[in-house]
């Protein structure tokens, strides 16, 4: 009989507000429905899963990611010149070959964000797999937006009830202007999708704070100064250390995050070190707020 992955996994919570290590599974082996159900449950419980010590080529990585649903094609990003042979694999890297960037985001800091929230349909989540990591820096922070919502002061909760926010599509999380995008000075004029500020998770049926990115965000229908003030208060609350868990990368780490309930950011790192990640993204749906959920 061919080798299959263990059917029993051990899930070790990070001890922080989110994230857990999943131990005892080789993701390059076939994964039974029983094992997948356990992984899916652990993902809903912990928002971010880390599988250490994996050895995955692109086809094996794609096979694992496809268990979660249909994958998005690699997005068009600023600063990327080289196309990967697998259209559903995005390369995140600062490495240049013959002066051309092989991936996205360079070595810059990436500010807190939800992936592609500027689109009407937002990915369920993504998996990032580490092939090369810098000796220092380039850590990725994740923050629990259920927790941020649950701990909102009652006053703030009331202020955002029923409100929607526009998620600026003109810049990426490293602050670079996307290809073909115009410079935005007034957030009221930013392009991008409009979503509820409180979103209900379709699987856990819990509510999460849904902010996207701070830059050029705008709360629909408010005078600009009030929108800015409310957004500043929401962001100050949502980015508290107690909601966060930092991933310090090792080669062979695969991190799977839930884009509906967690935000992420990345530290900058030395331009002279190399960081190389392959990434897959699971197609999602339209964020919604279910008023029946408390
Ligand atoms: C991403 C992202 C951060 C990182 O892939 O969506 O934000 O650590 N990456 O490279
Ligand atoms: Mn991202």
PDB file of C-alpha atoms and ligand atoms in Angstrom:
ATOM      1  CA  UNK A   1       0.000   0.000   0.000  1.00  0.00           C
ATOM      2  CA  UNK A   2       1.185   3.518  -0.765  1.00  0.00           C
ATOM      3  CA  UNK A   3       2.217   5.727   2.107  1.00  0.00           C
ATOM      4  CA  UNK A   4      -0.508   8.002   3.476  1.00  0.00           C
ATOM      5  CA  UNK A   5      -0.312  10.779   6.044  1.00  0.00           C
ATOM      6  CA  UNK A   6      -1.097   9.907   9.657  1.00  0.00           C
ATOM      7  CA  UNK A   7      -4.749  10.010  10.523  1.00  0.00           C
ATOM      8  CA  UNK A   8      -4.074  11.392  13.981  1.00  0.00           C
ATOM      9  CA  UNK A   9      -2.563  14.839  14.412  1.00  0.00           C
ATOM     10  CA  UNK A  10      -1.495  16.764  17.459  1.00  0.00           C
ATOM     11  CA  UNK A  11      -2.543  20.399  17.638  1.00  0.00           C
ATOM     12  CA  UNK A  12      -0.438  22.569  19.939  1.00  0.00           C
ATOM     13  CA  UNK A  13      -1.882  26.065  20.517  1.00  0.00           C
ATOM     14  CA  UNK A  14       0.687  28.876  20.493  1.00  0.00           C
ATOM     15  CA  UNK A  15      -0.552  30.219  23.828  1.00  0.00           C
ATOM     16  CA  UNK A  16      -1.127  33.611  22.182  1.00  0.00           C
ATOM     17  CA  UNK A  17      -4.490  34.936  20.914  1.00  0.00           C
ATOM     18  CA  UNK A  18      -4.340  32.707  17.823  1.00  0.00           C
ATOM     19  CA  UNK A  19      -2.261  30.088  15.941  1.00  0.00           C
ATOM     20  CA  UNK A  20      -1.350  26.483  16.595  1.00  0.00           C
ATOM     21  CA  UNK A  21       1.292  24.036  15.445  1.00  0.00           C
ATOM     22  CA  UNK A  22       0.022  20.915  13.755  1.00  0.00           C
ATOM     23  CA  UNK A  23       2.457  18.137  14.501  1.00  0.00           C
ATOM     24  CA  UNK A  24       2.757  14.669  13.016  1.00  0.00           C
ATOM     25  CA  UNK A  25       1.674  15.207   9.437  1.00  0.00           C
ATOM     26  CA  UNK A  26       3.683  15.031   6.227  1.00  0.00           C
ATOM     27  CA  UNK A  27       1.688  17.184   3.813  1.00  0.00           C
ATOM     28  CA  UNK A  28       3.368  15.636   0.772  1.00  0.00           C
ATOM     29  CA  UNK A  29       1.502  12.362   1.430  1.00  0.00           C
ATOM     30  CA  UNK A  30      -2.142  11.735   0.491  1.00  0.00           C
ATOM     31  CA  UNK A  31      -4.456  13.195   3.142  1.00  0.00           C
ATOM     32  CA  UNK A  32      -7.547  11.183   4.092  1.00  0.00           C
ATOM     33  CA  UNK A  33     -10.963  12.798   4.507  1.00  0.00           C
ATOM     34  CA  UNK A  34     -10.716  12.014   8.225  1.00  0.00           C
ATOM     35  CA  UNK A  35      -7.396  13.804   8.595  1.00  0.00           C
ATOM     36  CA  UNK A  36      -8.594  16.728   6.502  1.00  0.00           C
ATOM     37  CA  UNK A  37     -11.641  17.148   8.742  1.00  0.00           C
ATOM     38  CA  UNK A  38      -9.302  17.432  11.754  1.00  0.00           C
ATOM     39  CA  UNK A  39      -7.141  20.019   9.987  1.00  0.00           C
ATOM     40  CA  UNK A  40     -10.188  22.026   8.993  1.00  0.00           C
ATOM     41  CA  UNK A  41     -11.517  21.971  12.564  1.00  0.00           C
ATOM     42  CA  UNK A  42      -8.142  23.054  13.945  1.00  0.00           C
ATOM     43  CA  UNK A  43      -8.052  25.870  11.376  1.00  0.00           C
ATOM     44  CA  UNK A  44     -11.478  27.150  12.462  1.00  0.00           C
ATOM     45  CA  UNK A  45     -10.437  26.911  16.106  1.00  0.00           C
ATOM     46  CA  UNK A  46      -7.012  28.588  15.811  1.00  0.00           C
ATOM     47  CA  UNK A  47      -7.240  30.803  12.645  1.00  0.00           C
ATOM     48  CA  UNK A  48      -3.588  30.201  11.784  1.00  0.00           C
ATOM     49  CA  UNK A  49      -1.969  26.765  11.495  1.00  0.00           C
ATOM     50  CA  UNK A  50       1.744  26.076  11.250  1.00  0.00           C
ATOM     51  CA  UNK A  51       3.117  22.834   9.808  1.00  0.00           C
ATOM     52  CA  UNK A  52       6.882  22.696  10.400  1.00  0.00           C
ATOM     53  CA  UNK A  53       9.511  20.656   8.582  1.00  0.00           C
ATOM     54  CA  UNK A  54       7.585  20.176   5.334  1.00  0.00           C
ATOM     55  CA  UNK A  55       9.230  19.188   2.050  1.00  0.00           C
ATOM     56  CA  UNK A  56       6.909  20.249  -0.744  1.00  0.00           C
ATOM     57  CA  UNK A  57       7.476  20.856  -4.426  1.00  0.00           C
ATOM     58  CA  UNK A  58       4.946  23.098  -6.199  1.00  0.00           C
ATOM     59  CA  UNK A  59       2.627  20.270  -7.358  1.00  0.00           C
ATOM     60  CA  UNK A  60       2.492  18.808  -3.807  1.00  0.00           C
ATOM     61  CA  UNK A  61       1.866  22.266  -2.341  1.00  0.00           C
ATOM     62  CA  UNK A  62      -0.943  22.875  -4.847  1.00  0.00           C
ATOM     63  CA  UNK A  63      -2.477  19.483  -4.110  1.00  0.00           C
ATOM     64  CA  UNK A  64      -2.645  20.273  -0.391  1.00  0.00           C
ATOM     65  CA  UNK A  65      -4.006  23.796  -0.924  1.00  0.00           C
ATOM     66  CA  UNK A  66      -6.716  22.522  -3.314  1.00  0.00           C
ATOM     67  CA  UNK A  67      -8.219  20.448  -0.501  1.00  0.00           C
ATOM     68  CA  UNK A  68      -9.583  23.743   0.845  1.00  0.00           C
ATOM     69  CA  UNK A  69     -11.206  24.823  -2.407  1.00  0.00           C
ATOM     70  CA  UNK A  70     -10.534  26.332  -5.781  1.00  0.00           C
ATOM     71  CA  UNK A  71      -7.378  28.458  -5.905  1.00  0.00           C
ATOM     72  CA  UNK A  72      -6.937  32.018  -7.140  1.00  0.00           C
ATOM     73  CA  UNK A  73      -4.462  32.780  -9.885  1.00  0.00           C
ATOM     74  CA  UNK A  74      -1.415  34.742  -8.753  1.00  0.00           C
ATOM     75  CA  UNK A  75      -2.426  38.415  -8.482  1.00  0.00           C
ATOM     76  CA  UNK A  76      -0.778  41.173 -10.472  1.00  0.00           C
ATOM     77  CA  UNK A  77       1.494  43.071  -8.118  1.00  0.00           C
ATOM     78  CA  UNK A  78       3.727  46.086  -8.438  1.00  0.00           C
ATOM     79  CA  UNK A  79       7.440  45.359  -8.685  1.00  0.00           C
ATOM     80  CA  UNK A  80       7.249  41.848 -10.117  1.00  0.00           C
ATOM     81  CA  UNK A  81       8.816  40.985 -13.429  1.00  0.00           C
ATOM     82  CA  UNK A  82       9.093  37.213 -13.597  1.00  0.00           C
ATOM     83  CA  UNK A  83       6.193  34.817 -14.106  1.00  0.00           C
ATOM     84  CA  UNK A  84       6.139  31.512 -12.207  1.00  0.00           C
ATOM     85  CA  UNK A  85       5.302  28.409 -14.291  1.00  0.00           C
ATOM     86  CA  UNK A  86       2.376  27.503 -11.983  1.00  0.00           C
ATOM     87  CA  UNK A  87      -0.262  30.261 -12.313  1.00  0.00           C
ATOM     88  CA  UNK A  88      -1.745  29.469  -8.887  1.00  0.00           C
ATOM     89  CA  UNK A  89       1.589  29.884  -7.096  1.00  0.00           C
ATOM     90  CA  UNK A  90       2.611  33.392  -6.146  1.00  0.00           C
ATOM     91  CA  UNK A  91       6.260  33.955  -5.338  1.00  0.00           C
ATOM     92  CA  UNK A  92       6.899  36.241  -2.361  1.00  0.00           C
ATOM     93  CA  UNK A  93      10.551  37.212  -2.464  1.00  0.00           C
ATOM     94  CA  UNK A  94      13.122  39.985  -2.498  1.00  0.00           C
ATOM     95  CA  UNK A  95      15.447  37.933  -4.725  1.00  0.00           C
ATOM     96  CA  UNK A  96      16.497  39.377  -8.061  1.00  0.00           C
ATOM     97  CA  UNK A  97      17.799  37.360 -10.988  1.00  0.00           C
ATOM     98  CA  UNK A  98      19.583  39.338 -13.694  1.00  0.00           C
ATOM     99  CA  UNK A  99      18.235  42.516 -12.087  1.00  0.00           C
ATOM    100  CA  UNK A 100      14.619  41.315 -12.233  1.00  0.00           C
ATOM    101  CA  UNK A 101      12.490  40.659  -9.115  1.00  0.00           C
ATOM    102  CA  UNK A 102      11.338  37.057  -8.997  1.00  0.00           C
ATOM    103  CA  UNK A 103       8.566  37.808  -6.474  1.00  0.00           C
ATOM    104  CA  UNK A 104       6.410  40.303  -4.587  1.00  0.00           C
ATOM    105  CA  UNK A 105       6.793  42.581  -1.565  1.00  0.00           C
ATOM    106  CA  UNK A 106      10.604  42.892  -1.764  1.00  0.00           C
ATOM    107  CA  UNK A 107      12.253  43.249   1.653  1.00  0.00           C
ATOM    108  CA  UNK A 108       9.884  45.967   2.878  1.00  0.00           C
ATOM    109  CA  UNK A 109       7.643  46.052   5.875  1.00  0.00           C
ATOM    110  CA  UNK A 110       4.077  45.073   4.984  1.00  0.00           C
ATOM    111  CA  UNK A 111       1.510  46.862   7.141  1.00  0.00           C
ATOM    112  CA  UNK A 112      -1.482  45.129   8.766  1.00  0.00           C
ATOM    113  CA  UNK A 113      -3.934  43.898   6.149  1.00  0.00           C
ATOM    114  CA  UNK A 114      -6.496  41.379   4.999  1.00  0.00           C
ATOM    115  CA  UNK A 115      -5.566  39.965   1.603  1.00  0.00           C
ATOM    116  CA  UNK A 116      -7.458  41.400  -1.378  1.00  0.00           C
ATOM    117  CA  UNK A 117     -10.204  42.946   0.715  1.00  0.00           C
ATOM    118  CA  UNK A 118     -10.414  45.653  -1.962  1.00  0.00           C
ATOM    119  CA  UNK A 119     -12.206  43.082  -4.169  1.00  0.00           C
ATOM    120  CA  UNK A 120     -15.892  42.154  -3.889  1.00  0.00           C
ATOM    121  CA  UNK A 121     -14.950  38.523  -3.397  1.00  0.00           C
ATOM    122  CA  UNK A 122     -12.220  37.998  -0.798  1.00  0.00           C
ATOM    123  CA  UNK A 123     -10.084  34.878  -0.386  1.00  0.00           C
ATOM    124  CA  UNK A 124     -10.935  32.414   2.391  1.00  0.00           C
ATOM    125  CA  UNK A 125      -7.290  32.161   3.248  1.00  0.00           C
ATOM    126  CA  UNK A 126      -3.767  31.562   2.056  1.00  0.00           C
ATOM    127  CA  UNK A 127      -0.861  29.235   2.612  1.00  0.00           C
ATOM    128  CA  UNK A 128       2.710  30.488   2.670  1.00  0.00           C
ATOM    129  CA  UNK A 129       5.552  27.984   2.449  1.00  0.00           C
ATOM    130  CA  UNK A 130       9.123  28.966   3.350  1.00  0.00           C
ATOM    131  CA  UNK A 131      11.940  27.916   0.998  1.00  0.00           C
ATOM    132  CA  UNK A 132      14.588  30.444   2.113  1.00  0.00           C
ATOM    133  CA  UNK A 133      14.483  32.706   5.184  1.00  0.00           C
ATOM    134  CA  UNK A 134      16.696  35.597   6.286  1.00  0.00           C
ATOM    135  CA  UNK A 135      18.764  35.096   9.475  1.00  0.00           C
ATOM    136  CA  UNK A 136      16.898  37.983  11.143  1.00  0.00           C
ATOM    137  CA  UNK A 137      13.716  39.941  10.358  1.00  0.00           C
ATOM    138  CA  UNK A 138      10.935  39.142   7.909  1.00  0.00           C
ATOM    139  CA  UNK A 139       8.693  37.744  10.661  1.00  0.00           C
ATOM    140  CA  UNK A 140       4.978  37.660   9.903  1.00  0.00           C
ATOM    141  CA  UNK A 141       2.499  38.846  12.543  1.00  0.00           C
ATOM    142  CA  UNK A 142      -1.086  37.600  12.711  1.00  0.00           C
ATOM    143  CA  UNK A 143      -3.913  39.161  14.714  1.00  0.00           C
ATOM    144  CA  UNK A 144      -7.216  37.652  15.870  1.00  0.00           C
ATOM    145  CA  UNK A 145     -10.118  39.785  14.628  1.00  0.00           C
ATOM    146  CA  UNK A 146     -12.792  37.779  16.487  1.00  0.00           C
ATOM    147  CA  UNK A 147     -10.994  38.797  19.648  1.00  0.00           C
ATOM    148  CA  UNK A 148     -10.741  42.405  18.450  1.00  0.00           C
ATOM    149  CA  UNK A 149     -14.495  42.450  17.814  1.00  0.00           C
ATOM    150  CA  UNK A 150     -15.427  40.724  21.073  1.00  0.00           C
ATOM    151  CA  UNK A 151     -13.391  43.165  23.171  1.00  0.00           C
ATOM    152  CA  UNK A 152     -14.555  46.367  21.457  1.00  0.00           C
ATOM    153  CA  UNK A 153     -15.860  48.891  23.971  1.00  0.00           C
ATOM    154  CA  UNK A 154     -19.692  48.901  23.808  1.00  0.00           C
ATOM    155  CA  UNK A 155     -19.690  52.479  22.546  1.00  0.00           C
ATOM    156  CA  UNK A 156     -17.398  51.645  19.620  1.00  0.00           C
ATOM    157  CA  UNK A 157     -19.453  48.542  18.795  1.00  0.00           C
ATOM    158  CA  UNK A 158     -22.573  50.710  18.598  1.00  0.00           C
ATOM    159  CA  UNK A 159     -20.800  53.218  16.345  1.00  0.00           C
ATOM    160  CA  UNK A 160     -19.911  50.613  13.716  1.00  0.00           C
ATOM    161  CA  UNK A 161     -23.154  48.608  13.802  1.00  0.00           C
ATOM    162  CA  UNK A 162     -24.556  48.511  10.253  1.00  0.00           C
ATOM    163  CA  UNK A 163     -21.661  50.561   8.820  1.00  0.00           C
ATOM    164  CA  UNK A 164     -19.633  49.734   5.740  1.00  0.00           C
ATOM    165  CA  UNK A 165     -16.121  50.661   4.738  1.00  0.00           C
ATOM    166  CA  UNK A 166     -14.478  51.059   1.344  1.00  0.00           C
ATOM    167  CA  UNK A 167     -11.197  49.177   0.983  1.00  0.00           C
ATOM    168  CA  UNK A 168      -8.725  51.115  -1.161  1.00  0.00           C
ATOM    169  CA  UNK A 169      -7.357  49.099  -4.066  1.00  0.00           C
ATOM    170  CA  UNK A 170      -4.719  51.559  -5.255  1.00  0.00           C
ATOM    171  CA  UNK A 171      -1.764  50.478  -3.088  1.00  0.00           C
ATOM    172  CA  UNK A 172      -0.445  47.156  -1.813  1.00  0.00           C
ATOM    173  CA  UNK A 173       0.518  46.448   1.792  1.00  0.00           C
ATOM    174  CA  UNK A 174       4.097  47.566   1.153  1.00  0.00           C
ATOM    175  CA  UNK A 175       2.643  50.951   0.129  1.00  0.00           C
ATOM    176  CA  UNK A 176       3.469  50.487  -3.568  1.00  0.00           C
ATOM    177  CA  UNK A 177       1.038  51.818  -6.159  1.00  0.00           C
ATOM    178  CA  UNK A 178      -0.514  48.888  -8.015  1.00  0.00           C
ATOM    179  CA  UNK A 179      -0.058  48.657 -11.771  1.00  0.00           C
ATOM    180  CA  UNK A 180      -2.401  51.100 -13.499  1.00  0.00           C
ATOM    181  CA  UNK A 181      -3.629  52.685 -10.210  1.00  0.00           C
ATOM    182  CA  UNK A 182      -3.842  56.451  -9.668  1.00  0.00           C
ATOM    183  CA  UNK A 183      -2.419  58.273  -6.631  1.00  0.00           C
ATOM    184  CA  UNK A 184      -5.155  58.856  -3.999  1.00  0.00           C
ATOM    185  CA  UNK A 185      -5.153  61.976  -1.809  1.00  0.00           C
ATOM    186  CA  UNK A 186      -8.787  61.971  -0.619  1.00  0.00           C
ATOM    187  CA  UNK A 187      -9.989  58.613   0.803  1.00  0.00           C
ATOM    188  CA  UNK A 188     -13.532  59.438  -0.382  1.00  0.00           C
ATOM    189  CA  UNK A 189     -12.247  59.107  -3.939  1.00  0.00           C
ATOM    190  CA  UNK A 190     -10.404  55.812  -3.508  1.00  0.00           C
ATOM    191  CA  UNK A 191     -11.389  52.877  -5.725  1.00  0.00           C
ATOM    192  CA  UNK A 192     -12.182  49.500  -4.139  1.00  0.00           C
ATOM    193  CA  UNK A 193     -14.895  47.254  -2.738  1.00  0.00           C
ATOM    194  CA  UNK A 194     -17.317  48.224   0.037  1.00  0.00           C
ATOM    195  CA  UNK A 195     -17.768  45.725   2.889  1.00  0.00           C
ATOM    196  CA  UNK A 196     -19.447  45.599   6.319  1.00  0.00           C
ATOM    197  CA  UNK A 197     -17.066  46.558   9.162  1.00  0.00           C
ATOM    198  CA  UNK A 198     -18.341  43.606  11.156  1.00  0.00           C
ATOM    199  CA  UNK A 199     -18.282  40.372   9.196  1.00  0.00           C
ATOM    200  CA  UNK A 200     -19.745  37.023  10.090  1.00  0.00           C
ATOM    201  CA  UNK A 201     -17.569  33.990   9.447  1.00  0.00           C
ATOM    202  CA  UNK A 202     -19.527  31.557   7.231  1.00  0.00           C
ATOM    203  CA  UNK A 203     -18.187  28.432   8.992  1.00  0.00           C
ATOM    204  CA  UNK A 204     -17.830  29.410  12.649  1.00  0.00           C
ATOM    205  CA  UNK A 205     -20.755  31.889  12.547  1.00  0.00           C
ATOM    206  CA  UNK A 206     -18.753  34.233  14.758  1.00  0.00           C
ATOM    207  CA  UNK A 207     -18.348  37.953  14.110  1.00  0.00           C
ATOM    208  CA  UNK A 208     -14.986  39.518  13.365  1.00  0.00           C
ATOM    209  CA  UNK A 209     -13.796  43.083  12.944  1.00  0.00           C
ATOM    210  CA  UNK A 210     -13.050  43.597   9.250  1.00  0.00           C
ATOM    211  CA  UNK A 211     -10.794  46.569   8.527  1.00  0.00           C
ATOM    212  CA  UNK A 212      -8.688  45.568   5.496  1.00  0.00           C
ATOM    213  CA  UNK A 213      -5.984  48.233   5.332  1.00  0.00           C
ATOM    214  CA  UNK A 214      -5.795  51.594   7.053  1.00  0.00           C
ATOM    215  CA  UNK A 215      -4.531  53.623   4.120  1.00  0.00           C
ATOM    216  CA  UNK A 216      -7.240  55.524   2.210  1.00  0.00           C
ATOM    217  CA  UNK A 217     -10.015  53.560   3.924  1.00  0.00           C
ATOM    218  CA  UNK A 218     -13.348  55.369   4.171  1.00  0.00           C
ATOM    219  CA  UNK A 219     -16.497  54.674   6.161  1.00  0.00           C
ATOM    220  CA  UNK A 220     -19.373  55.203   3.753  1.00  0.00           C
ATOM    221  CA  UNK A 221     -21.722  58.090   4.447  1.00  0.00           C
ATOM    222  CA  UNK A 222     -19.601  59.800   7.129  1.00  0.00           C
ATOM    223  CA  UNK A 223     -17.941  63.205   6.918  1.00  0.00           C
ATOM    224  CA  UNK A 224     -14.244  62.525   6.210  1.00  0.00           C
ATOM    225  CA  UNK A 225     -12.964  63.758   9.588  1.00  0.00           C
ATOM    226  CA  UNK A 226     -15.406  61.500  11.448  1.00  0.00           C
ATOM    227  CA  UNK A 227     -14.513  58.533   9.277  1.00  0.00           C
ATOM    228  CA  UNK A 228     -10.802  59.138   9.949  1.00  0.00           C
ATOM    229  CA  UNK A 229     -11.397  59.454  13.688  1.00  0.00           C
ATOM    230  CA  UNK A 230     -13.488  56.291  13.900  1.00  0.00           C
ATOM    231  CA  UNK A 231     -11.002  54.320  11.776  1.00  0.00           C
ATOM    232  CA  UNK A 232      -8.106  55.516  13.939  1.00  0.00           C
ATOM    233  CA  UNK A 233      -9.879  54.320  17.091  1.00  0.00           C
ATOM    234  CA  UNK A 234     -10.752  50.962  15.509  1.00  0.00           C
ATOM    235  CA  UNK A 235      -7.187  50.409  14.292  1.00  0.00           C
ATOM    236  CA  UNK A 236      -5.702  51.378  17.675  1.00  0.00           C
ATOM    237  CA  UNK A 237      -7.934  48.765  19.261  1.00  0.00           C
ATOM    238  CA  UNK A 238      -7.407  46.032  16.636  1.00  0.00           C
ATOM    239  CA  UNK A 239      -3.617  46.219  16.576  1.00  0.00           C
ATOM    240  CA  UNK A 240      -3.024  45.679  20.287  1.00  0.00           C
ATOM    241  CA  UNK A 241      -0.237  43.199  21.077  1.00  0.00           C
ATOM    242  CA  UNK A 242      -2.584  40.945  23.011  1.00  0.00           C
ATOM    243  CA  UNK A 243      -4.431  39.968  19.808  1.00  0.00           C
ATOM    244  CA  UNK A 244      -1.205  39.081  17.998  1.00  0.00           C
ATOM    245  CA  UNK A 245       1.068  36.119  17.365  1.00  0.00           C
ATOM    246  CA  UNK A 246       4.388  36.481  15.503  1.00  0.00           C
ATOM    247  CA  UNK A 247       5.614  33.778  13.146  1.00  0.00           C
ATOM    248  CA  UNK A 248       9.411  33.495  13.165  1.00  0.00           C
ATOM    249  CA  UNK A 249      10.126  31.547   9.996  1.00  0.00           C
ATOM    250  CA  UNK A 250      12.180  28.395   9.537  1.00  0.00           C
ATOM    251  CA  UNK A 251      12.748  26.753   6.173  1.00  0.00           C
ATOM    252  CA  UNK A 252      10.021  24.105   5.681  1.00  0.00           C
ATOM    253  CA  UNK A 253       7.325  26.032   7.598  1.00  0.00           C
ATOM    254  CA  UNK A 254       3.923  26.076   5.971  1.00  0.00           C
ATOM    255  CA  UNK A 255       1.549  28.644   7.447  1.00  0.00           C
ATOM    256  CA  UNK A 256      -2.139  28.558   6.626  1.00  0.00           C
ATOM    257  CA  UNK A 257      -4.167  31.600   7.672  1.00  0.00           C
ATOM    258  CA  UNK A 258      -7.863  32.342   7.704  1.00  0.00           C
ATOM    259  CA  UNK A 259      -8.267  35.635   5.864  1.00  0.00           C
ATOM    260  CA  UNK A 260     -11.817  36.084   7.214  1.00  0.00           C
ATOM    261  CA  UNK A 261     -10.871  36.208  10.874  1.00  0.00           C
ATOM    262  CA  UNK A 262      -7.175  37.170  10.997  1.00  0.00           C
ATOM    263  CA  UNK A 263      -5.146  40.106   9.688  1.00  0.00           C
ATOM    264  CA  UNK A 264      -1.415  39.895   9.024  1.00  0.00           C
ATOM    265  CA  UNK A 265       1.666  42.075   8.592  1.00  0.00           C
ATOM    266  CA  UNK A 266       5.350  41.510   7.917  1.00  0.00           C
ATOM    267  CA  UNK A 267       8.565  42.960   9.303  1.00  0.00           C
ATOM    268  CA  UNK A 268      11.142  44.354   6.917  1.00  0.00           C
ATOM    269  CA  UNK A 269      14.488  42.559   6.619  1.00  0.00           C
ATOM    270  CA  UNK A 270      17.994  43.226   5.323  1.00  0.00           C
ATOM    271  CA  UNK A 271      17.964  43.754   1.552  1.00  0.00           C
ATOM    272  CA  UNK A 272      21.145  41.665   1.300  1.00  0.00           C
ATOM    273  CA  UNK A 273      19.574  38.527   2.762  1.00  0.00           C
ATOM    274  CA  UNK A 274      17.365  36.215   0.765  1.00  0.00           C
ATOM    275  CA  UNK A 275      13.766  35.323   1.558  1.00  0.00           C
ATOM    276  CA  UNK A 276      11.775  33.039  -0.721  1.00  0.00           C
ATOM    277  CA  UNK A 277       8.197  31.893  -0.113  1.00  0.00           C
ATOM    278  CA  UNK A 278       5.698  30.174  -2.332  1.00  0.00           C
ATOM    279  CA  UNK A 279       2.095  31.070  -1.755  1.00  0.00           C
ATOM    280  CA  UNK A 280      -1.340  29.757  -2.691  1.00  0.00           C
ATOM    281  CA  UNK A 281      -4.668  31.480  -2.137  1.00  0.00           C
ATOM    282  CA  UNK A 282      -8.088  29.874  -1.730  1.00  0.00           C
ATOM    283  CA  UNK A 283     -10.981  31.574  -3.516  1.00  0.00           C
ATOM    284  CA  UNK A 284     -13.642  33.002  -1.266  1.00  0.00           C
ATOM    285  CA  UNK A 285     -16.947  34.812  -1.343  1.00  0.00           C
ATOM    286  CA  UNK A 286     -18.542  38.125  -0.520  1.00  0.00           C
ATOM    287  CA  UNK A 287     -18.069  39.209   3.091  1.00  0.00           C
ATOM    288  CA  UNK A 288     -21.391  39.672   4.908  1.00  0.00           C
ATOM    289  CA  UNK A 289     -22.811  40.562   8.288  1.00  0.00           C
ATOM    290  CA  UNK A 290     -25.492  38.303   9.716  1.00  0.00           C
ATOM    291  CA  UNK A 291     -27.542  40.443  12.091  1.00  0.00           C
ATOM    292  CA  UNK A 292     -28.802  37.290  13.820  1.00  0.00           C
ATOM    293  CA  UNK A 293     -25.316  36.667  15.224  1.00  0.00           C
ATOM    294  CA  UNK A 294     -24.811  38.511  18.511  1.00  0.00           C
TER     295      UNK A 294
HETATM  296  C1  LIG B   1       1.015  37.569   1.854  1.00  0.00           C
HETATM  297  C2  LIG B   1       1.788  38.393   2.796  1.00  0.00           C
HETATM  298  C3  LIG B   1       3.707  38.293   4.209  1.00  0.00           C
HETATM  299  C4  LIG B   1       5.006  37.591   4.245  1.00  0.00           C
HETATM  300  O1  LIG B   1       1.596  36.609   1.320  1.00  0.00           O
HETATM  301  O2  LIG B   1      -0.179  37.847   1.647  1.00  0.00           O
HETATM  302  O3  LIG B   1       1.296  39.375   3.278  1.00  0.00           O
HETATM  303  O4  LIG B   1       5.437  37.250   5.353  1.00  0.00           O
HETATM  304  N1  LIG B   1       2.994  37.922   3.084  1.00  0.00           N
HETATM  305  O5  LIG B   1       5.626  37.403   3.190  1.00  0.00           O
HETATM  306 MN1  LIG B   2      -0.873  39.486   2.699  1.00  0.00          MN
END
